[in-house]
Amino acid sequence: MDAQLPDVEAGKRFYGELFGWTFEDWFGSFAQALKDGEPVAALVRKVDGRLPTVWTVYFATPDAPALARRIRDAGGQIVSAPVPAGELGVTALVTDPEGAVFALWQPEEHPGFGKRHEPGTFAWAELYARDTEAANAFYGDLFQEALFGPDAKPDFGRAPVSDVFSEGMPPHFLVHFAVADVAAALEDVKRLGGRVQAPPFETSYGEVAVVTDNQGASFALLRR
């Protein structure tokens, strides 16, 4: 996952203090975030002010061009066609039929998360959709084995937009970071210049609060 931010240095200060991340320069304009020396995310400078300030989740695939074609054939859109990211892998940006944006990652030298499901690392991705049955069909077909296979341990769920957000909110993915104490993490978010979008609530996968960072990128805090 990565965040498109107007000010990457400000992002480093915010997330470094909130989650204990350190950073190293990476491919292009990316700053790779590390937790205990292992990769957990990336921050990248937003080059076009018209683009949203957002966190984007990447789904792994052995063949990004083939999956992009399946997404298009199933009613989604290809925002950015698959391109190599140096020797790290192949990436593409796509949407589902309702317009929720996500990315594809065909790994080469960079396999993905070095840590997850620990405080300060990725824990869950929730799709907030308008038509949950259509989402079930679309993602269930694309990621059948990962979601429903005999060894499946999904980090991905879906809910109606109206469960948490106003009816005017477009469908989108919300990245969740694990924390040991949601209330304490909320205080840190506010102290660092972020704000609370949705105070703590219970879900089937744990206690969640939705926040924005000090540049407006939304994410969630999750205690499982």
mmCIF file with all atom_site columns, N, CA and C in Angstrom, residues 67-96:
data_model
loop_
_atom_site.group_PDB
_atom_site.id
_atom_site.type_symbol
_atom_site.label_atom_id
_atom_site.label_alt_id
_atom_site.label_comp_id
_atom_site.label_asym_id
_atom_site.label_entity_id
_atom_site.label_seq_id
_atom_site.pdbx_PDB_ins_code
_atom_site.Cartn_x
_atom_site.Cartn_y
_atom_site.Cartn_z
_atom_site.occupancy
_atom_site.B_iso_or_equiv
_atom_site.pdbx_formal_charge
_atom_site.auth_seq_id
_atom_site.auth_comp_id
_atom_site.auth_asym_id
_atom_site.auth_atom_id
_atom_site.pdbx_PDB_model_num
ATOM 1  N N  . LEU A 1 67 ? -4.795  -9.890 -15.346 1.00 0.00 ? 67 LEU A N  1
ATOM 2  C CA . LEU A 1 67 ? -5.818  -9.517 -14.366 1.00 0.00 ? 67 LEU A CA 1
ATOM 3  C C  . LEU A 1 67 ? -6.462  -8.191 -14.742 1.00 0.00 ? 67 LEU A C  1
ATOM 4  N N  . ALA A 1 68 ? -5.683  -7.253 -15.263 1.00 0.00 ? 68 ALA A N  1
ATOM 5  C CA . ALA A 1 68 ? -6.264  -5.980 -15.699 1.00 0.00 ? 68 ALA A CA 1
ATOM 6  C C  . ALA A 1 68 ? -7.300  -6.204 -16.801 1.00 0.00 ? 68 ALA A C  1
ATOM 7  N N  . ARG A 1 69 ? -7.007  -7.126 -17.715 1.00 0.00 ? 69 ARG A N  1
ATOM 8  C CA . ARG A 1 69 ? -7.979  -7.420 -18.777 1.00 0.00 ? 69 ARG A CA 1
ATOM 9  C C  . ARG A 1 69 ? -9.253  -8.027 -18.190 1.00 0.00 ? 69 ARG A C  1
ATOM 10 N N  . ARG A 1 70 ? -9.110  -8.913 -17.212 1.00 0.00 ? 70 ARG A N  1
ATOM 11 C CA . ARG A 1 70 ? -10.297 -9.513 -16.578 1.00 0.00 ? 70 ARG A CA 1
ATOM 12 C C  . ARG A 1 70 ? -11.124 -8.451 -15.864 1.00 0.00 ? 70 ARG A C  1
ATOM 13 N N  . ILE A 1 71 ? -10.452 -7.503 -15.231 1.00 0.00 ? 71 ILE A N  1
ATOM 14 C CA . ILE A 1 71 ? -11.159 -6.415 -14.540 1.00 0.00 ? 71 ILE A CA 1
ATOM 15 C C  . ILE A 1 71 ? -11.948 -5.588 -15.534 1.00 0.00 ? 71 ILE A C  1
ATOM 16 N N  . ARG A 1 72 ? -11.325 -5.248 -16.661 1.00 0.00 ? 72 ARG A N  1
ATOM 17 C CA . ARG A 1 72 ? -12.024 -4.474 -17.691 1.00 0.00 ? 72 ARG A CA 1
ATOM 18 C C  . ARG A 1 72 ? -13.209 -5.260 -18.249 1.00 0.00 ? 72 ARG A C  1
ATOM 19 N N  . ASP A 1 73 ? -13.021 -6.551 -18.514 1.00 0.00 ? 73 ASP A N  1
ATOM 20 C CA . ASP A 1 73 ? -14.096 -7.371 -19.068 1.00 0.00 ? 73 ASP A CA 1
ATOM 21 C C  . ASP A 1 73 ? -15.247 -7.532 -18.085 1.00 0.00 ? 73 ASP A C  1
ATOM 22 N N  . ALA A 1 74 ? -14.957 -7.409 -16.772 1.00 0.00 ? 74 ALA A N  1
ATOM 23 C CA . ALA A 1 74 ? -16.002 -7.567 -15.748 1.00 0.00 ? 74 ALA A CA 1
ATOM 24 C C  . ALA A 1 74 ? -16.683 -6.247 -15.403 1.00 0.00 ? 74 ALA A C  1
ATOM 25 N N  . GLY A 1 75 ? -16.342 -5.181 -16.124 1.00 0.00 ? 75 GLY A N  1
ATOM 26 C CA . GLY A 1 75 ? -17.018 -3.902 -15.914 1.00 0.00 ? 75 GLY A CA 1
ATOM 27 C C  . GLY A 1 75 ? -16.205 -2.865 -15.171 1.00 0.00 ? 75 GLY A C  1
ATOM 28 N N  . GLY A 1 76 ? -14.958 -3.205 -14.758 1.00 0.00 ? 76 GLY A N  1
ATOM 29 C CA . GLY A 1 76 ? -14.083 -2.231 -14.132 1.00 0.00 ? 76 GLY A CA 1
ATOM 30 C C  . GLY A 1 76 ? -13.369 -1.394 -15.178 1.00 0.00 ? 76 GLY A C  1
ATOM 31 N N  . GLN A 1 77 ? -12.473 -0.539 -14.729 1.00 0.00 ? 77 GLN A N  1
ATOM 32 C CA . GLN A 1 77 ? -11.723 0.317  -15.638 1.00 0.00 ? 77 GLN A CA 1
ATOM 33 C C  . GLN A 1 77 ? -10.237 0.225  -15.332 1.00 0.00 ? 77 GLN A C  1
ATOM 34 N N  . ILE A 1 78 ? -9.425  0.410  -16.358 1.00 0.00 ? 78 ILE A N  1
ATOM 35 C CA . ILE A 1 78 ? -7.974  0.493  -16.200 1.00 0.00 ? 78 ILE A CA 1
ATOM 36 C C  . ILE A 1 78 ? -7.601  1.972  -16.193 1.00 0.00 ? 78 ILE A C  1
ATOM 37 N N  . VAL A 1 79 ? -7.191  2.467  -15.044 1.00 0.00 ? 79 VAL A N  1
ATOM 38 C CA . VAL A 1 79 ? -6.795  3.874  -14.922 1.00 0.00 ? 79 VAL A CA 1
ATOM 39 C C  . VAL A 1 79 ? -5.380  4.059  -15.454 1.00 0.00 ? 79 VAL A C  1
ATOM 40 N N  . SER A 1 80 ? -4.472  3.203  -15.031 1.00 0.00 ? 80 SER A N  1
ATOM 41 C CA . SER A 1 80 ? -3.092  3.202  -15.522 1.00 0.00 ? 80 SER A CA 1
ATOM 42 C C  . SER A 1 80 ? -2.743  1.779  -15.911 1.00 0.00 ? 80 SER A C  1
ATOM 43 N N  . ALA A 1 81 ? -2.400  1.566  -17.174 1.00 0.00 ? 81 ALA A N  1
ATOM 44 C CA . ALA A 1 81 ? -2.088  0.224  -17.667 1.00 0.00 ? 81 ALA A CA 1
ATOM 45 C C  . ALA A 1 81 ? -0.850  -0.331 -16.962 1.00 0.00 ? 81 ALA A C  1
ATOM 46 N N  . PRO A 1 82 ? -0.707  -1.642 -16.912 1.00 0.00 ? 82 PRO A N  1
ATOM 47 C CA . PRO A 1 82 ? 0.443   -2.251 -16.229 1.00 0.00 ? 82 PRO A CA 1
ATOM 48 C C  . PRO A 1 82 ? 1.774   -1.743 -16.789 1.00 0.00 ? 82 PRO A C  1
ATOM 49 N N  . VAL A 1 83 ? 2.653   -1.322 -15.867 1.00 0.00 ? 83 VAL A N  1
ATOM 50 C CA . VAL A 1 83 ? 3.988   -0.845 -16.246 1.00 0.00 ? 83 VAL A CA 1
ATOM 51 C C  . VAL A 1 83 ? 4.997   -1.373 -15.229 1.00 0.00 ? 83 VAL A C  1
ATOM 52 N N  . PRO A 1 84 ? 6.239   -1.617 -15.661 1.00 0.00 ? 84 PRO A N  1
ATOM 53 C CA . PRO A 1 84 ? 7.270   -2.044 -14.716 1.00 0.00 ? 84 PRO A CA 1
ATOM 54 C C  . PRO A 1 84 ? 7.656   -0.909 -13.766 1.00 0.00 ? 84 PRO A C  1
ATOM 55 N N  . ALA A 1 85 ? 7.882   -1.258 -12.510 1.00 0.00 ? 85 ALA A N  1
ATOM 56 C CA . ALA A 1 85 ? 8.448   -0.332 -11.527 1.00 0.00 ? 85 ALA A CA 1
ATOM 57 C C  . ALA A 1 85 ? 9.901   -0.745 -11.316 1.00 0.00 ? 85 ALA A C  1
ATOM 58 N N  . GLY A 1 86 ? 10.739  -0.413 -12.288 1.00 0.00 ? 86 GLY A N  1
ATOM 59 C CA . GLY A 1 86 ? 12.124  -0.863 -12.259 1.00 0.00 ? 86 GLY A CA 1
ATOM 60 C C  . GLY A 1 86 ? 12.182  -2.383 -12.229 1.00 0.00 ? 86 GLY A C  1
ATOM 61 N N  . GLU A 1 87 ? 13.019  -2.903 -11.342 1.00 0.00 ? 87 GLU A N  1
ATOM 62 C CA . GLU A 1 87 ? 13.128  -4.352 -11.157 1.00 0.00 ? 87 GLU A CA 1
ATOM 63 C C  . GLU A 1 87 ? 12.256  -4.842 -10.010 1.00 0.00 ? 87 GLU A C  1
ATOM 64 N N  . LEU A 1 88 ? 11.464  -3.933 -9.422  1.00 0.00 ? 88 LEU A N  1
ATOM 65 C CA . LEU A 1 88 ? 10.693  -4.298 -8.226  1.00 0.00 ? 88 LEU A CA 1
ATOM 66 C C  . LEU A 1 88 ? 9.470   -5.137 -8.556  1.00 0.00 ? 88 LEU A C  1
ATOM 67 N N  . GLY A 1 89 ? 8.805   -4.815 -9.675  1.00 0.00 ? 89 GLY A N  1
ATOM 68 C CA . GLY A 1 89 ? 7.591   -5.514 -10.048 1.00 0.00 ? 89 GLY A CA 1
ATOM 69 C C  . GLY A 1 89 ? 6.848   -4.752 -11.123 1.00 0.00 ? 89 GLY A C  1
ATOM 70 N N  . VAL A 1 90 ? 5.643   -5.176 -11.395 1.00 0.00 ? 90 VAL A N  1
ATOM 71 C CA . VAL A 1 90 ? 4.776   -4.535 -12.382 1.00 0.00 ? 90 VAL A CA 1
ATOM 72 C C  . VAL A 1 90 ? 3.535   -4.048 -11.665 1.00 0.00 ? 90 VAL A C  1
ATOM 73 N N  . THR A 1 91 ? 3.129   -2.818 -11.943 1.00 0.00 ? 91 THR A N  1
ATOM 74 C CA . THR A 1 91 ? 2.001   -2.234 -11.242 1.00 0.00 ? 91 THR A CA 1
ATOM 75 C C  . THR A 1 91 ? 0.968   -1.696 -12.225 1.00 0.00 ? 91 THR A C  1
ATOM 76 N N  . ALA A 1 92 ? -0.289  -1.653 -11.780 1.00 0.00 ? 92 ALA A N  1
ATOM 77 C CA . ALA A 1 92 ? -1.377  -1.058 -12.546 1.00 0.00 ? 92 ALA A CA 1
ATOM 78 C C  . ALA A 1 92 ? -2.372  -0.467 -11.571 1.00 0.00 ? 92 ALA A C  1
ATOM 79 N N  . LEU A 1 93 ? -3.097  0.551  -12.023 1.00 0.00 ? 93 LEU A N  1
ATOM 80 C CA . LEU A 1 93 ? -4.146  1.172  -11.212 1.00 0.00 ? 93 LEU A CA 1
ATOM 81 C C  . LEU A 1 93 ? -5.476  0.938  -11.909 1.00 0.00 ? 93 LEU A C  1
ATOM 82 N N  . VAL A 1 94 ? -6.463  0.440  -11.154 1.00 0.00 ? 94 VAL A N  1
ATOM 83 C CA . VAL A 1 94 ? -7.732  0.029  -11.755 1.00 0.00 ? 94 VAL A CA 1
ATOM 84 C C  . VAL A 1 94 ? -8.887  0.455  -10.842 1.00 0.00 ? 94 VAL A C  1
ATOM 85 N N  . THR A 1 95 ? -10.103 0.287  -11.341 1.00 0.00 ? 95 THR A N  1
ATOM 86 C CA . THR A 1 95 ? -11.293 0.485  -10.518 1.00 0.00 ? 95 THR A CA 1
ATOM 87 C C  . THR A 1 95 ? -12.226 -0.705 -10.689 1.00 0.00 ? 95 THR A C  1
ATOM 88 N N  . ASP A 1 96 ? -13.094 -0.885 -9.708  1.00 0.00 ? 96 ASP A N  1
ATOM 89 C CA . ASP A 1 96 ? -14.166 -1.865 -9.861  1.00 0.00 ? 96 ASP A CA 1
ATOM 90 C C  . ASP A 1 96 ? -15.324 -1.209 -10.614 1.00 0.00 ? 96 ASP A C  1
#
